[in-house]
PDB file of C-alpha atoms and ligand atoms in Angstrom:
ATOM      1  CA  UNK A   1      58.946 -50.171 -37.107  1.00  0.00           C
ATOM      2  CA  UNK A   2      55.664 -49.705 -35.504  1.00  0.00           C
ATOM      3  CA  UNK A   3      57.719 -48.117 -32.056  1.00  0.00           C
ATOM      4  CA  UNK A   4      59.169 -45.588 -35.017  1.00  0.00           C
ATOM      5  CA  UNK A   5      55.604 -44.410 -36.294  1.00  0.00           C
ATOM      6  CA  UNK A   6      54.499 -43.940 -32.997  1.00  0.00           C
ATOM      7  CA  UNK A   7      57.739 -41.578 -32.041  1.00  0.00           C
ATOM      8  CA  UNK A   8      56.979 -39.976 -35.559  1.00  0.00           C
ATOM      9  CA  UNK A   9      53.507 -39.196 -35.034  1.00  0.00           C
ATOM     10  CA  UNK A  10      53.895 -37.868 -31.532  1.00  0.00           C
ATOM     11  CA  UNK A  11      56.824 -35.739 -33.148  1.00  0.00           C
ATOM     12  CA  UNK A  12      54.244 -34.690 -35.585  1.00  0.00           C
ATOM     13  CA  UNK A  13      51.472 -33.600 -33.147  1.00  0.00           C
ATOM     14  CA  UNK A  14      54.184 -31.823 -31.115  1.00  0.00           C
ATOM     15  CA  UNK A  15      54.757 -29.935 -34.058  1.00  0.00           C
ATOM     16  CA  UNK A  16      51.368 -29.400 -34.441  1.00  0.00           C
ATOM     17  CA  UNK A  17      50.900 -28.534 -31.372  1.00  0.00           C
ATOM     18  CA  UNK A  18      53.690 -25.714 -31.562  1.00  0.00           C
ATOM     19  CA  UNK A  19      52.381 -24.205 -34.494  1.00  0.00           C
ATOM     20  CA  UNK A  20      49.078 -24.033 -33.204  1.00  0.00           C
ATOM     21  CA  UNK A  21      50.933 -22.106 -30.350  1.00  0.00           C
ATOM     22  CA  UNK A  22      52.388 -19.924 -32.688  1.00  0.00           C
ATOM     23  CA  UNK A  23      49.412 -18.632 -34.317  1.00  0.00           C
ATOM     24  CA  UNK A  24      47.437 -18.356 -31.467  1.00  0.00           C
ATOM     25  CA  UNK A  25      50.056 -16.284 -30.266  1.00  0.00           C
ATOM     26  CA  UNK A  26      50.251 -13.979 -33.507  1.00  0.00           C
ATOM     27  CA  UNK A  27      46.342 -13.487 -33.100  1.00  0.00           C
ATOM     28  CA  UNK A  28      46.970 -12.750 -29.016  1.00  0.00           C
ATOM     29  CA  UNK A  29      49.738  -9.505 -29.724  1.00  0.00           C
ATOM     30  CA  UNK A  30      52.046  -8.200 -32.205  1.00  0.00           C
ATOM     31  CA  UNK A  31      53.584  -6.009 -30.334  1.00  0.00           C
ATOM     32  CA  UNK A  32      56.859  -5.944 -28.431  1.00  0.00           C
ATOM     33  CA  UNK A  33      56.355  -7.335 -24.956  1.00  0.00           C
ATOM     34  CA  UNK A  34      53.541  -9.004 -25.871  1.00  0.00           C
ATOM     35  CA  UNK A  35      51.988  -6.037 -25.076  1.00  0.00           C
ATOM     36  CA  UNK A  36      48.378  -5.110 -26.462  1.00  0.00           C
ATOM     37  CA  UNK A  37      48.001  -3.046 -29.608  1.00  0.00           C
ATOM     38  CA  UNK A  38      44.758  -0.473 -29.200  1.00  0.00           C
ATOM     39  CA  UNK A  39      44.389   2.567 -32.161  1.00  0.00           C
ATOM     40  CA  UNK A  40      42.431   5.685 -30.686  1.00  0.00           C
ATOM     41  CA  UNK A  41      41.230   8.126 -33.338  1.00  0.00           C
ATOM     42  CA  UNK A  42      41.776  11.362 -30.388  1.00  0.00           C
ATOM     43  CA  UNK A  43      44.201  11.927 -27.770  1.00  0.00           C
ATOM     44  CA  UNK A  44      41.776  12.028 -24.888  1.00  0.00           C
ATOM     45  CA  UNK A  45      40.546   8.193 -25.888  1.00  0.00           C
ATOM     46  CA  UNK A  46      44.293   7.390 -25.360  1.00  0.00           C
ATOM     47  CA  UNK A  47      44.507   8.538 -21.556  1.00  0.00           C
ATOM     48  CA  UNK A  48      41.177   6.143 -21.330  1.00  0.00           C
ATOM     49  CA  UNK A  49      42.940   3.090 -22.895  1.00  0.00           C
ATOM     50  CA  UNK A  50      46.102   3.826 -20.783  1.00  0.00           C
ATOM     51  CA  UNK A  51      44.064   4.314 -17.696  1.00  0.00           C
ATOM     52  CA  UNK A  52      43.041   1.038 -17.847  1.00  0.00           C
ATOM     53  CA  UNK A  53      44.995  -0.967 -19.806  1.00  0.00           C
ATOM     54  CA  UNK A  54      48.261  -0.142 -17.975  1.00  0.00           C
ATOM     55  CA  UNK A  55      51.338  -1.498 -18.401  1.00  0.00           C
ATOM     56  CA  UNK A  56      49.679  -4.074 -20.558  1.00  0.00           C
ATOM     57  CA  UNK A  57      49.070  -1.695 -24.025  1.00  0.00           C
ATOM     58  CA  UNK A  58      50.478   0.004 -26.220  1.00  0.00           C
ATOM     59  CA  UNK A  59      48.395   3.271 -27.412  1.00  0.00           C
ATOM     60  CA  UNK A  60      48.394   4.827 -30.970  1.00  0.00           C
ATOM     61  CA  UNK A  61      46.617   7.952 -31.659  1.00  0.00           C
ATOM     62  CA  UNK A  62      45.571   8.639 -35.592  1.00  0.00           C
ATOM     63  CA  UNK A  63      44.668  12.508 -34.821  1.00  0.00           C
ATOM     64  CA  UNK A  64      47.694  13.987 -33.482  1.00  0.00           C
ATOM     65  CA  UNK A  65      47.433  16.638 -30.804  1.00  0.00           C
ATOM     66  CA  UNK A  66      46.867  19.894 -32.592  1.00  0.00           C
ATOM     67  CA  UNK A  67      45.684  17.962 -35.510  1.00  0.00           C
ATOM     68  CA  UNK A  68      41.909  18.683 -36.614  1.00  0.00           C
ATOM     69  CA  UNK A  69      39.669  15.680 -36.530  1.00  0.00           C
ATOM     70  CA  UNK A  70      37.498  17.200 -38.610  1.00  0.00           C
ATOM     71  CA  UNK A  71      39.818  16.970 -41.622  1.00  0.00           C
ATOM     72  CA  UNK A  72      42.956  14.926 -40.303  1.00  0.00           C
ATOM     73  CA  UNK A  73      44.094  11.731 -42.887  1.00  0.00           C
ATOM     74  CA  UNK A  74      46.317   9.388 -41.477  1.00  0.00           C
ATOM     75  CA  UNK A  75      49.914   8.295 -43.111  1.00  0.00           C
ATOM     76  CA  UNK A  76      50.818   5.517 -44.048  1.00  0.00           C
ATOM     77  CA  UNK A  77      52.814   4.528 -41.230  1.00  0.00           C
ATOM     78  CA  UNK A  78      49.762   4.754 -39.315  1.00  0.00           C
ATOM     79  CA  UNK A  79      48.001   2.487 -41.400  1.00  0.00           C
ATOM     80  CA  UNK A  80      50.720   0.030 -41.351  1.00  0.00           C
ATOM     81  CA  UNK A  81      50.188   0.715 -36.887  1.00  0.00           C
ATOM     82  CA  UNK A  82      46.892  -0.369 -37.596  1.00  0.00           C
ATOM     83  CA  UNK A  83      47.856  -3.510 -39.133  1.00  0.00           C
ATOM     84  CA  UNK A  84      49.267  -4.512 -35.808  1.00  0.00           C
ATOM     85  CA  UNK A  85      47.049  -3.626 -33.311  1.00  0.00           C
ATOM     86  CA  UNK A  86      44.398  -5.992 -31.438  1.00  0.00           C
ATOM     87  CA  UNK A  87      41.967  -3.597 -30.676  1.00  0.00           C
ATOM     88  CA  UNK A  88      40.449  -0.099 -32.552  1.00  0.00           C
ATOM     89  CA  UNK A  89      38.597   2.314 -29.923  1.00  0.00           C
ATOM     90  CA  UNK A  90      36.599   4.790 -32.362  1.00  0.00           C
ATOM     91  CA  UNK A  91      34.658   7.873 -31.005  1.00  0.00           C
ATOM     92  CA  UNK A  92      31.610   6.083 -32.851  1.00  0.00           C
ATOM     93  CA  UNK A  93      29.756  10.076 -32.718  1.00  0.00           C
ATOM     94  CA  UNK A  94      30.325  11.084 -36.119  1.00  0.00           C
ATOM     95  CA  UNK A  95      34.051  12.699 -36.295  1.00  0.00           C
ATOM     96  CA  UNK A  96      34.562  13.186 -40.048  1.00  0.00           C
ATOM     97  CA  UNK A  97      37.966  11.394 -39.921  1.00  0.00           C
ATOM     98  CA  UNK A  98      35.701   8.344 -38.467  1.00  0.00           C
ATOM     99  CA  UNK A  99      33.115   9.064 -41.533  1.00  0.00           C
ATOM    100  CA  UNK A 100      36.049   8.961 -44.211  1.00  0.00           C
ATOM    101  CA  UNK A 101      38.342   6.363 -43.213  1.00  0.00           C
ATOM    102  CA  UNK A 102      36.874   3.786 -40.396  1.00  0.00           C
ATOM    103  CA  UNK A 103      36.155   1.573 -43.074  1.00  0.00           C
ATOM    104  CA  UNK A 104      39.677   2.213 -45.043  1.00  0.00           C
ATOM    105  CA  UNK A 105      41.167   1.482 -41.221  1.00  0.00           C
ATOM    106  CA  UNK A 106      39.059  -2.014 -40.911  1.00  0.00           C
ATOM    107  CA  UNK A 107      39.821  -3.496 -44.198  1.00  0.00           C
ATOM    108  CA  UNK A 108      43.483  -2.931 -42.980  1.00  0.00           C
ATOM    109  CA  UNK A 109      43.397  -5.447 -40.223  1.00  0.00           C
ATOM    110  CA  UNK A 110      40.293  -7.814 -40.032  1.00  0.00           C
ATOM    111  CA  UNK A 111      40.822  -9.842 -37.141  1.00  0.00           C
ATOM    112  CA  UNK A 112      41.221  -6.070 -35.079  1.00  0.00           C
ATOM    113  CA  UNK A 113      38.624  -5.666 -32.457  1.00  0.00           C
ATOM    114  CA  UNK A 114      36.779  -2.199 -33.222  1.00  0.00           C
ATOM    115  CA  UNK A 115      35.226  -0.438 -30.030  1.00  0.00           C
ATOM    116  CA  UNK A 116      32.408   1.806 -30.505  1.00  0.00           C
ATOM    117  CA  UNK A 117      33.333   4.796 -27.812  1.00  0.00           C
ATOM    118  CA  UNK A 118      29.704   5.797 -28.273  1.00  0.00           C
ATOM    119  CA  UNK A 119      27.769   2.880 -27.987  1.00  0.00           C
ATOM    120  CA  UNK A 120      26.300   3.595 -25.008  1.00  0.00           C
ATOM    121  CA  UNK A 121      26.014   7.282 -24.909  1.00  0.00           C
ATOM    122  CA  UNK A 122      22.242   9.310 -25.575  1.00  0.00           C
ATOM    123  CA  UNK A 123      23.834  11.135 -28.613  1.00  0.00           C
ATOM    124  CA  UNK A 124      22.345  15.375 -28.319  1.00  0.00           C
ATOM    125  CA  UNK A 125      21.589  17.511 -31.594  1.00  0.00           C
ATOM    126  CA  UNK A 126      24.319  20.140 -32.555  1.00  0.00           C
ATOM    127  CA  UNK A 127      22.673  23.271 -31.004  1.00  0.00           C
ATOM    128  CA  UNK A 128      24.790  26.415 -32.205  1.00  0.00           C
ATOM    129  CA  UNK A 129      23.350  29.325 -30.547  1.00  0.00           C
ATOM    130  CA  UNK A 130      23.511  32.755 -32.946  1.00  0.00           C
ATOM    131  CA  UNK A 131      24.316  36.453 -31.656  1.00  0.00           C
ATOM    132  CA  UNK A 132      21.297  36.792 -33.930  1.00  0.00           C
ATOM    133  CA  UNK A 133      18.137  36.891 -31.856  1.00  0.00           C
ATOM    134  CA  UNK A 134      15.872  35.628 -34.713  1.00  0.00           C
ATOM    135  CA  UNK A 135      17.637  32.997 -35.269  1.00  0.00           C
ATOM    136  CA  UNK A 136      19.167  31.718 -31.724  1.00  0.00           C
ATOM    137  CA  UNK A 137      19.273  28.080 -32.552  1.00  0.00           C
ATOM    138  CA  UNK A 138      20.056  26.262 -35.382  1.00  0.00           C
ATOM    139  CA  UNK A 139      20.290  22.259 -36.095  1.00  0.00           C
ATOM    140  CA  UNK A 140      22.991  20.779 -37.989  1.00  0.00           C
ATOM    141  CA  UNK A 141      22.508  17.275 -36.936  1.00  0.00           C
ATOM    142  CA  UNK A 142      23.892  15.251 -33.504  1.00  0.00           C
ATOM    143  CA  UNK A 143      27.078  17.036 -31.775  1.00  0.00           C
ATOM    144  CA  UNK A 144      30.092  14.463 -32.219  1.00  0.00           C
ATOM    145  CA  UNK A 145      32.039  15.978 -29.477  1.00  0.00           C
ATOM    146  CA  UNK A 146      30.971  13.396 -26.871  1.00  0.00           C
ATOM    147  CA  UNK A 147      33.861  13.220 -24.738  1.00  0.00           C
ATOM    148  CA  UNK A 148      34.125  16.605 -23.237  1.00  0.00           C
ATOM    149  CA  UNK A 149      31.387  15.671 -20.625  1.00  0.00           C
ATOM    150  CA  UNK A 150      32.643  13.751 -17.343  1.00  0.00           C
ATOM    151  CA  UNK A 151      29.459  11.675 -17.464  1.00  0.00           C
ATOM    152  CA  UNK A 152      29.864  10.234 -20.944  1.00  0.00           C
ATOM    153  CA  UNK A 153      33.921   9.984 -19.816  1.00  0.00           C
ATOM    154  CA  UNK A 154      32.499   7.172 -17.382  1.00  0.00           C
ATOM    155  CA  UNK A 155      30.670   5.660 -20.661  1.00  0.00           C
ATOM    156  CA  UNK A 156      33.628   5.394 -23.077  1.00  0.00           C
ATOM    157  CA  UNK A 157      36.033   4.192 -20.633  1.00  0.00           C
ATOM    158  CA  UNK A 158      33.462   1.014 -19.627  1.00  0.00           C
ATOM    159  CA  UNK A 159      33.508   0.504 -23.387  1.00  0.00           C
ATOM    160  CA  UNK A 160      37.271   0.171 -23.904  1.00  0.00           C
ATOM    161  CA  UNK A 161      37.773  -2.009 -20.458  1.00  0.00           C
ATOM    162  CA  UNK A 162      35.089  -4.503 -22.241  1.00  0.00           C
ATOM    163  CA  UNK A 163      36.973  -4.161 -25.392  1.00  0.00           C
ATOM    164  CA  UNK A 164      40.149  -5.401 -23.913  1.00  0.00           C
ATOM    165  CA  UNK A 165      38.928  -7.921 -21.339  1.00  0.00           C
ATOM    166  CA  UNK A 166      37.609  -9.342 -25.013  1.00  0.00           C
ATOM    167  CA  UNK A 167      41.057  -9.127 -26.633  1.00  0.00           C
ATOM    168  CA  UNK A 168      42.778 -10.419 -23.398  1.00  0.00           C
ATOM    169  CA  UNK A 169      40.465 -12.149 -21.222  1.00  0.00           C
ATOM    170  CA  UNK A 170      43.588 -13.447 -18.392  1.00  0.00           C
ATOM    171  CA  UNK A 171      43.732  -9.930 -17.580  1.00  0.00           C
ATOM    172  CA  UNK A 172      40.614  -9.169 -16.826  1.00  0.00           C
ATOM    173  CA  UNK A 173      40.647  -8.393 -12.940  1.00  0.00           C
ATOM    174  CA  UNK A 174      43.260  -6.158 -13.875  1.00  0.00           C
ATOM    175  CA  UNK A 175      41.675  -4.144 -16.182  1.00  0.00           C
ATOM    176  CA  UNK A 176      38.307  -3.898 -14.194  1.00  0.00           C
ATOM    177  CA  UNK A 177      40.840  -2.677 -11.261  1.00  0.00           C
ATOM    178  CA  UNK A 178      42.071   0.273 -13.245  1.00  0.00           C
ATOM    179  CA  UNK A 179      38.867   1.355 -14.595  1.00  0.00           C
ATOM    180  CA  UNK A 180      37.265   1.727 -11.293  1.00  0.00           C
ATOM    181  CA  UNK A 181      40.008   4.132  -9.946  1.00  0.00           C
ATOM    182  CA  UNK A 182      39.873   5.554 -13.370  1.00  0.00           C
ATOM    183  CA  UNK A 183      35.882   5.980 -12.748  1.00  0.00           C
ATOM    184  CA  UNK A 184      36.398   7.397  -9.177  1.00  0.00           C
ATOM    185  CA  UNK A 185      38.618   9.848  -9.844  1.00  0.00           C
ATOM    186  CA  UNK A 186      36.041  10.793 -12.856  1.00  0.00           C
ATOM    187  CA  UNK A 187      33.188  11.214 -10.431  1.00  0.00           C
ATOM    188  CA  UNK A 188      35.636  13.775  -8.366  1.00  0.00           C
ATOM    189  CA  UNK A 189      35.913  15.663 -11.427  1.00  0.00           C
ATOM    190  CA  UNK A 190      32.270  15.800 -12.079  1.00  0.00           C
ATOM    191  CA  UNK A 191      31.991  16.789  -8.248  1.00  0.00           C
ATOM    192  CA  UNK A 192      34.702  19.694  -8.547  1.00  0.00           C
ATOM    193  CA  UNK A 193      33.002  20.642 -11.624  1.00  0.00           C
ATOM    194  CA  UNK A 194      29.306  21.540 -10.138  1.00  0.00           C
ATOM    195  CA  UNK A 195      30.820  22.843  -7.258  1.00  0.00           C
ATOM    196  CA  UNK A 196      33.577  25.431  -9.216  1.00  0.00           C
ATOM    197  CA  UNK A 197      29.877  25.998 -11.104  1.00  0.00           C
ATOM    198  CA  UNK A 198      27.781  26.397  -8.990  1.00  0.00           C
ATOM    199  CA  UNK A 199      28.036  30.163  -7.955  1.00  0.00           C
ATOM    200  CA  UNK A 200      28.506  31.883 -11.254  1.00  0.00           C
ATOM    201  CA  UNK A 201      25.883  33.724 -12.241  1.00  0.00           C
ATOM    202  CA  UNK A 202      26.572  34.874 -16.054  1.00  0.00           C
ATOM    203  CA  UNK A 203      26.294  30.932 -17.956  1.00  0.00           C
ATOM    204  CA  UNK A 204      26.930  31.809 -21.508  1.00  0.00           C
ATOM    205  CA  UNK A 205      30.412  31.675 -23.184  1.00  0.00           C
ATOM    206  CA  UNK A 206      31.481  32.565 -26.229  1.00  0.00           C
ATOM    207  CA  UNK A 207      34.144  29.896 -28.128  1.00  0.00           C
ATOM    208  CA  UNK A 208      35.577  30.073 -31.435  1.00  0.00           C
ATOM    209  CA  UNK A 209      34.247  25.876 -32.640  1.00  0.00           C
ATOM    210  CA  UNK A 210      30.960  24.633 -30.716  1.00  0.00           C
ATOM    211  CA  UNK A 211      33.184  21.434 -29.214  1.00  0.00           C
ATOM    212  CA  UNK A 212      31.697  22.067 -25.568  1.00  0.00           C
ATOM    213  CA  UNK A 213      27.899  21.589 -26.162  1.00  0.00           C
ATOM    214  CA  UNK A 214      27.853  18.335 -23.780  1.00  0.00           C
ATOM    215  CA  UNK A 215      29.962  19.444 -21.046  1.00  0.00           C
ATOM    216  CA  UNK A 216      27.515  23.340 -21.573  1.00  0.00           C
ATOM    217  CA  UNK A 217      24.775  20.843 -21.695  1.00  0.00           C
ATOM    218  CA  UNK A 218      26.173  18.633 -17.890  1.00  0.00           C
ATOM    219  CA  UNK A 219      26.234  21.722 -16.138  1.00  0.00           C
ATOM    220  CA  UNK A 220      23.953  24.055 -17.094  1.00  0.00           C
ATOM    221  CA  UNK A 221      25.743  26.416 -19.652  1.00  0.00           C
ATOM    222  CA  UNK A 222      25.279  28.230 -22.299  1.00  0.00           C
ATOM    223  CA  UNK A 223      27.638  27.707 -25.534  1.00  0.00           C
ATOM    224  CA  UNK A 224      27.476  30.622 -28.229  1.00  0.00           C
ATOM    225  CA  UNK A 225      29.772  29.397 -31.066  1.00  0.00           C
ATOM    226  CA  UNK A 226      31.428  32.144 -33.446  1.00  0.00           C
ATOM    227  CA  UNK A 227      31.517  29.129 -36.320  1.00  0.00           C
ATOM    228  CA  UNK A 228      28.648  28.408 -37.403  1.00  0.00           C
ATOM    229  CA  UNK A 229      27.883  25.174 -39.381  1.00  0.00           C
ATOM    230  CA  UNK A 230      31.639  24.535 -39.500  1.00  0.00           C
ATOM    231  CA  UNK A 231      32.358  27.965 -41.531  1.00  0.00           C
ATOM    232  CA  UNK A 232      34.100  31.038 -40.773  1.00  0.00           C
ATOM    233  CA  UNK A 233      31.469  33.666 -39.262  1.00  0.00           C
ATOM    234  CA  UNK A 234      30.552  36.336 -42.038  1.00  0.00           C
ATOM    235  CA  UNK A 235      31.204  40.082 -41.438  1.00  0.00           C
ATOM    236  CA  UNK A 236      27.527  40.364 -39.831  1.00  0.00           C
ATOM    237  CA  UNK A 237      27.720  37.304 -37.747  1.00  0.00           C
ATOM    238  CA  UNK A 238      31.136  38.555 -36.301  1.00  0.00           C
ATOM    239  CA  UNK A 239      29.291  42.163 -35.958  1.00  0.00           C
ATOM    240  CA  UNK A 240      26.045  40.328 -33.818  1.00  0.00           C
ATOM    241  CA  UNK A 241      28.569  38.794 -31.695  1.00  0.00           C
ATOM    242  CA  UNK A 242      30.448  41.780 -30.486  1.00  0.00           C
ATOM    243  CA  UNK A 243      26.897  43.049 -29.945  1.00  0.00           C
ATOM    244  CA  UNK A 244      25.568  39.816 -27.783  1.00  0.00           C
ATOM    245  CA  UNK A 245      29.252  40.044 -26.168  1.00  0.00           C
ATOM    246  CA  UNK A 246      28.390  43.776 -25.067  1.00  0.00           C
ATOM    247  CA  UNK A 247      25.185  43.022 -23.441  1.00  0.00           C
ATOM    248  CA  UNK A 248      25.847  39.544 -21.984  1.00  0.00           C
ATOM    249  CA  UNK A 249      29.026  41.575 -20.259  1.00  0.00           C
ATOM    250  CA  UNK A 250      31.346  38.960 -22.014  1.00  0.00           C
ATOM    251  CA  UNK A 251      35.304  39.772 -21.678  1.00  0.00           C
ATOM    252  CA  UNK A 252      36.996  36.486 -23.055  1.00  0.00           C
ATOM    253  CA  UNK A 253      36.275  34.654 -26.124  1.00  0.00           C
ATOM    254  CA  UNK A 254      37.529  31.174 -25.933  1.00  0.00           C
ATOM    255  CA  UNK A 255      39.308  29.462 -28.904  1.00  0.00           C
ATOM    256  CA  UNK A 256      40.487  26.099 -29.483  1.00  0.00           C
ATOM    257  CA  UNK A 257      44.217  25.701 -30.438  1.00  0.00           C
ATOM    258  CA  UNK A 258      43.234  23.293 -34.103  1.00  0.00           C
ATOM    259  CA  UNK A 259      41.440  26.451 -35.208  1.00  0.00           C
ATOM    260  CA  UNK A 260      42.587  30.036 -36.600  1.00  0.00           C
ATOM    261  CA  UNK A 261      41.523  32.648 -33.957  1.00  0.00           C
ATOM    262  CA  UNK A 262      41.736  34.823 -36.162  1.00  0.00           C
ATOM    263  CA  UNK A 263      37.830  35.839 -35.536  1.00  0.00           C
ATOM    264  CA  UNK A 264      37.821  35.576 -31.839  1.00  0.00           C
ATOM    265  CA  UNK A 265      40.643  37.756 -32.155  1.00  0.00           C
ATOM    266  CA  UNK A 266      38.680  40.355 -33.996  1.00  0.00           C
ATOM    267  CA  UNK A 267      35.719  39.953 -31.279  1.00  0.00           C
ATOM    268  CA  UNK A 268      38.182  39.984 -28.224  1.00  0.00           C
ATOM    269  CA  UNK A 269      39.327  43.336 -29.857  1.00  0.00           C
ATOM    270  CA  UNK A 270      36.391  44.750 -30.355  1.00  0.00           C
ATOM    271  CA  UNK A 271      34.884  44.071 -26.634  1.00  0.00           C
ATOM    272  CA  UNK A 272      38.467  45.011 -24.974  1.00  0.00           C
ATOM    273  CA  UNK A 273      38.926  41.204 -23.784  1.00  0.00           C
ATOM    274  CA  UNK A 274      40.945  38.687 -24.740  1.00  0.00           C
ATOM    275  CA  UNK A 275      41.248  35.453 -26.070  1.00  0.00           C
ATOM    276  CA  UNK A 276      41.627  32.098 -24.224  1.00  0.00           C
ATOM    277  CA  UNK A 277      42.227  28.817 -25.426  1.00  0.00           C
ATOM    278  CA  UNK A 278      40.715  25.814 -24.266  1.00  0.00           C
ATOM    279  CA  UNK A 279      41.800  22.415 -25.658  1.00  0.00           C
ATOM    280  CA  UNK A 280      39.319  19.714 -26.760  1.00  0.00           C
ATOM    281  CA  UNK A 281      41.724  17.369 -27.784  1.00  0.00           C
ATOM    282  CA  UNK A 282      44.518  17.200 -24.911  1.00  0.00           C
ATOM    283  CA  UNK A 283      45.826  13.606 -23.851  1.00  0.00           C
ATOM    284  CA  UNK A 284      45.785  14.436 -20.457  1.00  0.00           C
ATOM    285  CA  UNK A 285      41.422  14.608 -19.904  1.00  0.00           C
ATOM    286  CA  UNK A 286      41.072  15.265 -16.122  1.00  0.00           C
ATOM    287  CA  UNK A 287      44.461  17.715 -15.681  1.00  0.00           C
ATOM    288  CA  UNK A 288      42.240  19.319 -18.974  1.00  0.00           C
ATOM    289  CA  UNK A 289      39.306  19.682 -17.816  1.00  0.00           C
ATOM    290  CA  UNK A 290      40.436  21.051 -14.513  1.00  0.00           C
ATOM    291  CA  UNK A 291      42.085  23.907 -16.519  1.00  0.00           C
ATOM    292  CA  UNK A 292      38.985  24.495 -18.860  1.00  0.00           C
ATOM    293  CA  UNK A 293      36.808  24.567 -15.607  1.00  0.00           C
ATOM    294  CA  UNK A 294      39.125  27.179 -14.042  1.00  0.00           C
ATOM    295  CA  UNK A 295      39.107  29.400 -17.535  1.00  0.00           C
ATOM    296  CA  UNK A 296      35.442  29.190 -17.676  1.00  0.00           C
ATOM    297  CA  UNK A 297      34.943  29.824 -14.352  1.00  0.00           C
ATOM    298  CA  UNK A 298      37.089  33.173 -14.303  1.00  0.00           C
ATOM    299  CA  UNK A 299      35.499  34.125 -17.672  1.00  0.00           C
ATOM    300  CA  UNK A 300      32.068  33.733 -16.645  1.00  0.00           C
ATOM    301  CA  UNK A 301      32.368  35.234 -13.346  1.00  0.00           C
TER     302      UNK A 301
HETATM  303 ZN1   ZN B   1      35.048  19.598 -33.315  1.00  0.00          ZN
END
């Protein structure tokens, strides 16, 4: 009798002991492989995550490429994603998909680890320089675009390899691996950056939506934006800006592909250039930003 009630009760803790397992292991991953989960709001914050999570995540990005983050809503199959994942890397700068539904996107999955991307970045006011020489600079509050600037790369990429050494703390050497080659091969970018730079003489560009003001800001540009305030330019504006385009000897107007060029169109026109686009958004950052760098440098040349 009493040999029975021990068996039982070592049966019982065994059980115990297995359904601890379980949950812990429900809380750990539930994704296949018992891979990590991470949701990204932009592509770019995706080639971060995979940089130095590996083989060991699994990325989801809410914005799509081509998608505007400015208005974007997720479906519900992305929310039911979210449910999933571990970890949530926001941009943390002020994207208005962020402002409408980061909360919406927490309530979904509580025990989800959210990352703020700009935690440790020194946030700059949203400078939008006019064609309009009494009014060259207006404020419209801090400039979410953080992550078009090598330097603040380096930030939110520290920020998502402490987010997932916190979500999966065996791993850790091998996440702190991957983000220093990811780092190194960000401070060659910087490098190549200043150097492609560092002989042009003419600093101001003209794009279509002011997404570049930190990268303008790293390397000593100029960034005159044709929206203004997040509007459509008025006849006038669009009039000073073929003006300031004449005198500044501009030739290309850069656009973004989430926005109409219909306006940069009219500019290029009128100035007998041409439109470029430049993506702020693509998954692939450094290939990116080797391409803007070689746009900018031809157009500013
Ligand atoms: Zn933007």
């Amino acid at each position: 009798m009493r040999k029975y009630y021990a068996v039982s009760l070592s049966l019982i803790s065994l059980i115990l002991l297995v359904l601890a397992f379980l949950v812990i292991s429900c809380h750990e991953t539930n994704q296949p492989d018992g891979k990590i989960g991470v949701v990204v709001s932009i592509a770019p914050q995706a080639d971060f995550v995979e940089a130095v999570g590996g083989e060991k995540v699994i990325v989801t990005v809410m914005v799509p490429p081509g998608a505007d983050p400015h208005t974007y809503e997720p479906t519900p199959s992305q929310m039911v994603g979210v449910s999933k994942a571990n970890m949530y890397a926001k941009v943390g700068s002020g994207i208005e998909f962020e402002l409408a539904w980061m909360d919406k996107i927490s309530q979904q999955n509580k025990k989800m680890l959210v990352v703020d991307c700009s935690k440790s970045i020194q946030m700059m006011e949203m400078e939008e320089h006019h064609a309009d020489e009494h009014d060259d600079k207006q404020h419209q509050g801090e400039d979410p675009h953080i992550w078009l600037s090598p330097q603040n790369a380096k930030l939110m990429v520290g920020d998502i390899c402490s987010g997932l050494i916190k979500v999966d703390h065996q791993n850790e050497s091998y996440y702190t691996r991957n983000r220093d080659e990811y780092l190194a091969k960000l401070d060659a970018l910087d490098k190549d950056i200043r150097e492609g730079l560092s002989g042009v003489i003419n600093r101001r560009f003209i794009v279509f939506h002011p997404a570049w003001g930190y990268f303008a800001r790293g390397y000593g540009l100029e960034q005159i934006s044709i929206e203004i305030g997040g509007k459509e330019p008025s006849a006038k504006d669009i009039a000073d800006l073929i003006q300031k385009a004449k005198e500044l000897g501009i030739k290309i107007i850069f656009a973004e592909p989430q926005f109409n060029p219909r306006s940069a169109e009219i500019i290029a026109k009128e100035i007998g250039g041409r439109v470029v686009f430049i993506d702020p958004l693509a998954e692939d950052y450094i290939g990116n930003m080797r391409l803007v760098l070689d746009e900018l440098v031809k157009a500013m040349e």
